Amino acid sequence: SETTINDNLSVTGNFTVNGTTTTVNSTTVTIDDPIFTLGGDSAPGSDDNKDRGIEFRYHDGSAARVGFFGYDDSASAFTFLTAATNSSEVFSGTIGNVTAGVGTFASLDISGDIDVDGTTNLDAVDVDGAVNFAADVTFADGADIITASAGTSNFRAGVNAGNSIESGGNQNVVVGDEAGTAITTGDENTALGYLALSTLTTASFNTAVGRAAGTQISTGASNTLVGTDAGQQITTGNNNTIMGHDAGDALTDADFNVAVGYNALSADTLGSRSVAIGYQALVAQNFTTATDTYNTAVGMFAGGSVTTGVQNTLIGGLSGDALTTGGTNVAVGYQSLSTEDTGRQSVAVGYQA
């Protein structure tokens, strides 16, 4: 039978309700007990696969909704859901938003985006995916930027840059998409620019700065290459110093060359021990068999027509610019020895001498 009490009711002892539903229509509920126990008044003997928490009702401005926060039994995690559905005490719905102050987490696994408007202070960050910064990133004084690799003291920045470095590949610096992407156990190489040193594997002591600089070096060592496409065809050549756009860009297995200036020494493939300094200096020289040339040309277009001549010393703009196969000549001065083509052992010193 039902009992209706129209006034206050005070219970000084314990109050037990054994029914299936308890409804409290009070607008304010105060409970002294600091702990709510949900899920039964005794320890469960098995997993009933039901969630535990608080179901609440709200209106989102367009429709009445149900929300839930509490323990998700299937995920073994605390969850907050909006627009939720209660199916036999198992909830599903939209993951809700949370506004909080300071939070402390033993670990944090985020499957979605992070939008931070303020300052983020992190002792350590391990990111498996991509990170996009829409503003400046400042590293505090004394902070280090360290990129992981199997070797020691390597720095990598760029898509696939240095991504093949193995244990034993040490002290390499590779910056730019595909820069140094094939390095395995090479040491002390510096590659700066798209495709710079991109095929180098085990060689060491190479420096390549510029798009595709030294891009074909595989085992060549101690080369210094600066400029777009500088020394881009060198494969096994050693100790070359190449500076300038397209300078020495046809050299393959050649050693001890110096080329400084646009197109300087740009046709030679197998000549070694040449010095070409200046715009298109020794631009036509080309030895198709391994040859120690000992040609030295300094000046704009100096020795610009030399093809297979050797042991020429040409200093001055357009000096020896007609020489082709001639050798052991010396020309010092603007346009000196400019009419000689195949002659040998000539010496011309002075303006147009």
Coordinates of C-alpha atoms in Angstrom, one line a residue:
S1 CA 0.0 0.0 0.0
E2 CA 1.1 3.6 -0.5
T3 CA 1.8 6.1 2.2
T4 CA 1.8 9.9 1.7
I5 CA 3.4 12.2 4.1
N6 CA 2.4 15.8 3.7
D7 CA 4.9 17.3 6.1
N8 CA 8.6 16.9 7.0
L9 CA 10.0 13.3 7.6
S10 CA 13.0 12.7 9.8
V11 CA 14.7 9.3 10.0
T12 CA 17.2 9.1 12.8
G13 CA 18.3 5.5 12.0
N14 CA 19.3 3.9 8.7
F15 CA 17.0 4.1 5.7
T16 CA 16.9 1.2 3.3
V17 CA 14.9 1.1 0.1
N18 CA 14.5 -2.4 -1.5
G19 CA 12.4 -1.4 -4.5
T20 CA 13.6 -1.2 -8.1
T21 CA 13.2 2.6 -8.6
T22 CA 13.9 5.5 -6.3
T23 CA 12.7 8.9 -7.5
V24 CA 13.6 12.1 -5.8
N25 CA 11.8 15.2 -7.1
S26 CA 13.6 17.7 -4.7
T27 CA 15.2 20.7 -6.3
T28 CA 18.1 20.6 -3.9
V29 CA 19.7 17.4 -2.5
T30 CA 22.4 17.6 0.1
I31 CA 24.4 14.4 1.2
D32 CA 27.0 14.4 3.8
D33 CA 28.7 11.2 2.6
P34 CA 31.7 12.3 0.4
I35 CA 31.7 9.0 -1.5
F36 CA 29.0 7.6 -3.8
T37 CA 29.1 3.9 -4.3
L38 CA 27.6 2.7 -7.6
G39 CA 27.1 -0.8 -9.0
G40 CA 25.8 -2.6 -5.9
D41 CA 26.2 -2.8 -2.1
S42 CA 28.6 -5.8 -2.3
A43 CA 31.6 -6.7 -4.4
P44 CA 30.5 -8.1 -7.8
G45 CA 31.3 -11.7 -8.6
S46 CA 31.7 -11.2 -12.4
D47 CA 31.8 -8.5 -15.1
D48 CA 28.2 -7.5 -16.0
N49 CA 29.6 -5.3 -18.9
K50 CA 27.6 -2.3 -17.7
D51 CA 28.9 1.3 -17.4
R52 CA 29.0 3.1 -14.1
G53 CA 28.4 6.8 -13.7
I54 CA 25.8 9.6 -13.9
E55 CA 23.2 10.0 -16.5
F56 CA 21.7 13.5 -16.9
R57 CA 19.1 15.2 -19.0
Y58 CA 19.6 18.5 -20.8
H59 CA 18.3 20.5 -23.8
D60 CA 20.7 21.6 -26.5
G61 CA 18.5 24.3 -27.9
S62 CA 16.9 22.1 -30.5
A63 CA 16.0 18.9 -28.7
A64 CA 16.0 17.1 -25.4
R65 CA 19.2 15.1 -24.9
V66 CA 20.7 12.6 -22.5
G67 CA 24.3 12.9 -21.3
F68 CA 26.6 10.6 -19.4
F69 CA 29.9 10.8 -17.5
G70 CA 31.5 7.9 -15.7
Y71 CA 33.3 4.6 -16.2
D72 CA 33.0 3.0 -19.6
D73 CA 33.3 -0.7 -18.9
S74 CA 34.2 -1.7 -22.5
A75 CA 37.0 0.9 -22.7
S76 CA 38.1 0.6 -19.1
A77 CA 38.2 4.4 -19.0
F78 CA 36.4 7.4 -17.7
T79 CA 34.3 9.0 -20.4
F80 CA 32.0 12.0 -21.0
L81 CA 29.2 11.7 -23.6
T82 CA 26.6 14.1 -25.0
A83 CA 23.6 13.2 -27.1
A84 CA 24.0 9.8 -25.5
T85 CA 21.9 6.6 -25.7
N86 CA 21.4 4.3 -22.7
S87 CA 21.1 0.7 -23.9
S88 CA 20.7 -1.5 -20.8
E89 CA 23.2 0.7 -18.8
V90 CA 25.7 0.7 -21.7
F91 CA 26.1 4.2 -23.1
S92 CA 27.1 5.4 -26.6
G93 CA 27.1 9.0 -27.9
T94 CA 29.2 12.0 -28.9
I95 CA 32.4 12.6 -26.9
G96 CA 31.9 15.7 -24.9
N97 CA 34.1 18.7 -24.4
V98 CA 35.8 19.5 -21.1
T99 CA 36.9 22.8 -19.7
A100 CA 39.4 22.5 -16.8
G101 CA 42.2 24.2 -15.0
V102 CA 45.4 22.5 -14.2
G103 CA 45.4 18.7 -14.9
T104 CA 47.9 16.1 -13.9
F105 CA 48.1 12.9 -16.0
A106 CA 50.4 9.9 -15.7
S107 CA 50.2 9.6 -19.5
L108 CA 48.1 11.3 -22.2
D109 CA 46.9 9.6 -25.4
I110 CA 45.1 12.0 -27.8
S111 CA 43.6 10.6 -31.0
G112 CA 42.3 14.0 -32.3
D113 CA 43.6 17.5 -32.5
I114 CA 45.1 19.8 -29.8
D115 CA 44.4 23.5 -29.9
V116 CA 46.5 25.4 -27.4
D117 CA 45.9 29.1 -27.1
G118 CA 48.3 29.7 -24.1
T119 CA 51.7 28.5 -23.2
T120 CA 52.5 24.8 -23.1
N121 CA 55.3 23.7 -20.9
L122 CA 56.4 20.1 -21.7
D123 CA 59.3 18.3 -20.1
A124 CA 59.3 15.7 -22.9
V125 CA 57.3 15.1 -26.1
D126 CA 57.2 12.0 -28.3
V127 CA 55.2 12.6 -31.5
D128 CA 54.6 9.8 -33.9
G129 CA 52.7 11.8 -36.5
A130 CA 53.0 15.2 -38.2
V131 CA 53.1 18.5 -36.3
N132 CA 51.9 21.7 -37.9
F133 CA 52.9 25.0 -36.4
A134 CA 50.9 28.1 -37.6
A135 CA 53.1 30.5 -35.7
D136 CA 56.7 31.0 -34.6
V137 CA 58.4 28.4 -32.4
T138 CA 60.9 29.6 -29.9
F139 CA 63.4 27.4 -28.1
A140 CA 64.6 28.7 -24.8
D141 CA 68.2 29.7 -24.3
G142 CA 70.1 26.6 -23.6
A143 CA 67.6 24.3 -25.1
D144 CA 68.7 21.8 -27.7
I145 CA 67.0 20.5 -30.9
I146 CA 67.9 16.8 -31.2
T147 CA 66.7 14.5 -34.0
A148 CA 66.8 10.8 -33.4
S149 CA 68.8 8.4 -35.5
A150 CA 70.5 5.0 -35.1
G151 CA 73.9 6.7 -35.2
T152 CA 75.4 9.2 -32.9
S153 CA 75.3 13.0 -33.0
N154 CA 73.3 13.3 -36.2
F155 CA 70.9 16.1 -37.1
R156 CA 68.1 15.6 -39.6
A157 CA 65.5 18.0 -40.9
G158 CA 63.3 17.5 -44.0
V159 CA 61.2 14.8 -45.6
N160 CA 63.3 11.5 -45.6
A161 CA 66.4 13.5 -44.7
G162 CA 69.0 11.0 -43.3
N163 CA 66.2 8.5 -42.7
S164 CA 68.5 5.5 -43.5
I165 CA 71.3 6.3 -41.1
E166 CA 72.4 3.1 -39.2
S167 CA 74.4 2.5 -36.1
G168 CA 77.9 3.5 -37.1
G169 CA 76.8 6.6 -39.1
N170 CA 77.8 9.5 -36.9
Q171 CA 78.0 13.3 -36.9
N172 CA 76.1 13.9 -40.1
V173 CA 74.0 17.0 -40.7
V174 CA 71.3 16.7 -43.3
V175 CA 68.7 19.4 -44.0
G176 CA 66.2 19.4 -46.9
D177 CA 63.8 17.0 -48.5
E178 CA 65.7 13.8 -49.4
A179 CA 69.0 15.2 -48.3
G180 CA 71.3 12.4 -47.3
T181 CA 68.4 10.0 -47.5
A182 CA 70.7 7.0 -48.4
I183 CA 73.4 7.5 -45.8
T184 CA 73.9 4.4 -43.8
T185 CA 77.3 4.3 -42.0
G186 CA 78.9 7.4 -43.5
D187 CA 80.3 9.9 -41.1
E188 CA 80.7 13.7 -40.8
N189 CA 78.8 14.6 -43.9
T190 CA 76.9 17.8 -44.3
A191 CA 74.1 18.1 -46.8
L192 CA 72.0 21.2 -47.1
G193 CA 69.4 21.4 -49.8
Y194 CA 66.9 19.3 -51.7
L195 CA 68.5 16.1 -52.9
A196 CA 71.9 17.1 -51.6
L197 CA 74.1 14.0 -51.1
S198 CA 70.9 11.9 -51.7
T199 CA 72.7 8.8 -52.9
L200 CA 75.7 8.8 -50.6
T201 CA 75.8 5.6 -48.5
T202 CA 79.1 4.9 -46.6
A203 CA 81.4 7.8 -47.6
S204 CA 82.5 10.4 -45.2
F205 CA 83.7 14.1 -44.9
N206 CA 81.6 15.4 -47.8
T207 CA 79.9 18.9 -47.7
A208 CA 77.2 19.7 -50.2
V209 CA 75.1 22.9 -50.1
G210 CA 72.5 23.6 -52.7
R211 CA 69.8 21.9 -54.6
A212 CA 71.0 18.5 -55.9
A213 CA 74.6 19.4 -54.9
G214 CA 76.6 16.1 -54.9
T215 CA 73.4 14.2 -55.5
Q216 CA 75.1 11.2 -57.2
I217 CA 78.0 10.7 -54.8
S218 CA 78.0 7.2 -53.5
T219 CA 81.4 6.4 -52.0
G220 CA 83.3 9.6 -52.9
A221 CA 84.8 11.3 -49.9
S222 CA 86.1 14.7 -48.8
N223 CA 84.3 16.7 -51.5
T224 CA 83.1 20.2 -50.9
L225 CA 80.3 21.3 -53.2
V226 CA 78.4 24.6 -53.0
G227 CA 75.8 25.7 -55.5
T228 CA 72.7 24.4 -57.3
D229 CA 73.7 21.2 -59.1
A230 CA 77.4 21.7 -58.1
G231 CA 79.3 18.4 -58.6
Q232 CA 76.0 16.7 -59.1
Q233 CA 77.4 13.8 -61.2
I234 CA 80.4 13.0 -58.9
T235 CA 80.0 9.3 -57.9
T236 CA 83.3 8.0 -56.5
G237 CA 85.5 11.1 -57.0
N238 CA 87.4 12.4 -53.9
N239 CA 88.8 15.7 -52.7
N240 CA 87.0 18.0 -55.1
T241 CA 86.1 21.6 -54.2
I242 CA 83.3 22.9 -56.4
M243 CA 81.5 26.2 -55.9
G244 CA 79.0 27.7 -58.2
H245 CA 75.8 26.9 -60.1
D246 CA 76.5 24.0 -62.5
A247 CA 80.2 24.1 -61.6
G248 CA 81.9 20.7 -62.1
D249 CA 78.5 19.2 -62.7
A250 CA 79.7 16.5 -65.2
L251 CA 82.6 15.2 -63.1
T252 CA 82.1 11.5 -62.1
D253 CA 85.2 9.6 -61.0
A254 CA 87.6 12.6 -60.8
D255 CA 89.8 13.8 -58.0
F256 CA 91.5 16.9 -56.6
N257 CA 89.7 19.4 -58.8
V258 CA 88.9 23.0 -57.9
A259 CA 86.1 24.8 -59.8
V260 CA 84.7 28.1 -58.6
G261 CA 82.2 30.1 -60.7
Y262 CA 79.1 29.5 -62.8
N263 CA 79.7 26.6 -65.3
A264 CA 83.4 26.4 -64.3
L265 CA 84.8 23.0 -65.4
S266 CA 81.2 22.0 -66.3
A267 CA 81.9 19.6 -69.2
D268 CA 84.7 17.4 -67.8
T269 CA 83.9 13.9 -66.7
L270 CA 87.2 12.1 -65.7
G271 CA 89.8 14.8 -65.6
S272 CA 91.6 15.3 -62.3
R273 CA 93.8 18.0 -60.7
S274 CA 92.3 20.9 -62.6
V275 CA 91.8 24.4 -61.2
A276 CA 89.1 26.6 -62.8
I277 CA 88.2 29.8 -61.1
G278 CA 85.9 32.3 -62.9
Y279 CA 82.8 32.4 -65.0
Q280 CA 83.0 29.4 -67.4
A281 CA 86.7 28.9 -66.8
L282 CA 87.8 25.6 -68.5
V283 CA 84.1 25.2 -69.5
A284 CA 84.9 23.0 -72.5
Q285 CA 87.6 20.8 -71.0
N286 CA 86.5 17.1 -71.1
F287 CA 88.6 14.0 -70.6
T288 CA 86.7 10.8 -71.2
T289 CA 89.5 8.7 -69.7
A290 CA 91.1 9.2 -66.3
T291 CA 93.7 12.0 -66.8
D292 CA 95.7 14.2 -64.5
T293 CA 95.4 17.5 -66.4
Y294 CA 97.2 20.0 -64.2
N295 CA 95.4 22.8 -66.0
T296 CA 95.0 26.1 -64.1
A297 CA 92.7 28.8 -65.4
V298 CA 91.8 31.9 -63.4
G299 CA 89.6 34.6 -64.9
M300 CA 86.4 34.9 -66.8
F301 CA 86.3 32.4 -69.6
A302 CA 90.0 31.7 -69.0
G303 CA 90.9 28.6 -71.0
G304 CA 87.3 28.5 -72.1
S305 CA 88.0 26.5 -75.3
V306 CA 90.5 24.0 -73.8
T307 CA 89.3 20.5 -74.6
T308 CA 92.1 18.0 -74.0
G309 CA 95.1 20.2 -73.6
V310 CA 97.1 19.6 -70.3
Q311 CA 99.5 21.5 -68.0
N312 CA 98.4 25.0 -69.1
T313 CA 98.5 27.9 -66.7
L314 CA 96.1 30.7 -67.8
I315 CA 95.5 33.7 -65.6
G316 CA 93.4 36.7 -66.7
G317 CA 90.0 37.3 -68.3
L318 CA 89.8 35.5 -71.7
S319 CA 93.4 34.3 -71.3
G320 CA 94.2 31.3 -73.5
D321 CA 90.6 31.4 -74.6
A322 CA 91.4 29.9 -78.1
L323 CA 93.5 27.0 -76.8
T324 CA 91.9 23.6 -77.5
T325 CA 94.4 20.7 -77.5
G326 CA 97.6 22.8 -76.9
G327 CA 99.5 22.1 -73.7
T328 CA 102.2 23.3 -71.3
N329 CA 101.4 27.0 -72.1
V330 CA 101.6 30.0 -69.8
A331 CA 99.4 33.0 -70.3
V332 CA 99.1 35.9 -67.9
G333 CA 97.1 39.0 -68.7
Y334 CA 93.8 39.9 -70.3
Q335 CA 93.3 38.1 -73.6
S336 CA 96.9 36.8 -73.4
L337 CA 97.7 34.0 -75.9
S338 CA 94.2 34.4 -77.3
T339 CA 95.1 33.4 -80.8
E340 CA 96.9 30.1 -80.0
D341 CA 94.8 26.9 -80.3
T342 CA 97.0 23.8 -80.6
G343 CA 100.5 25.2 -79.8
R344 CA 102.7 24.0 -77.0
Q345 CA 105.2 25.6 -74.6
S346 CA 104.3 29.2 -75.3
V347 CA 104.7 32.0 -72.7
A348 CA 102.7 35.2 -73.0
V349 CA 102.7 37.8 -70.3
G350 CA 100.8 41.1 -70.6
Y351 CA 97.7 42.7 -72.0
Q352 CA 96.7 40.8 -75.2
A353 CA 100.2 39.3 -75.3

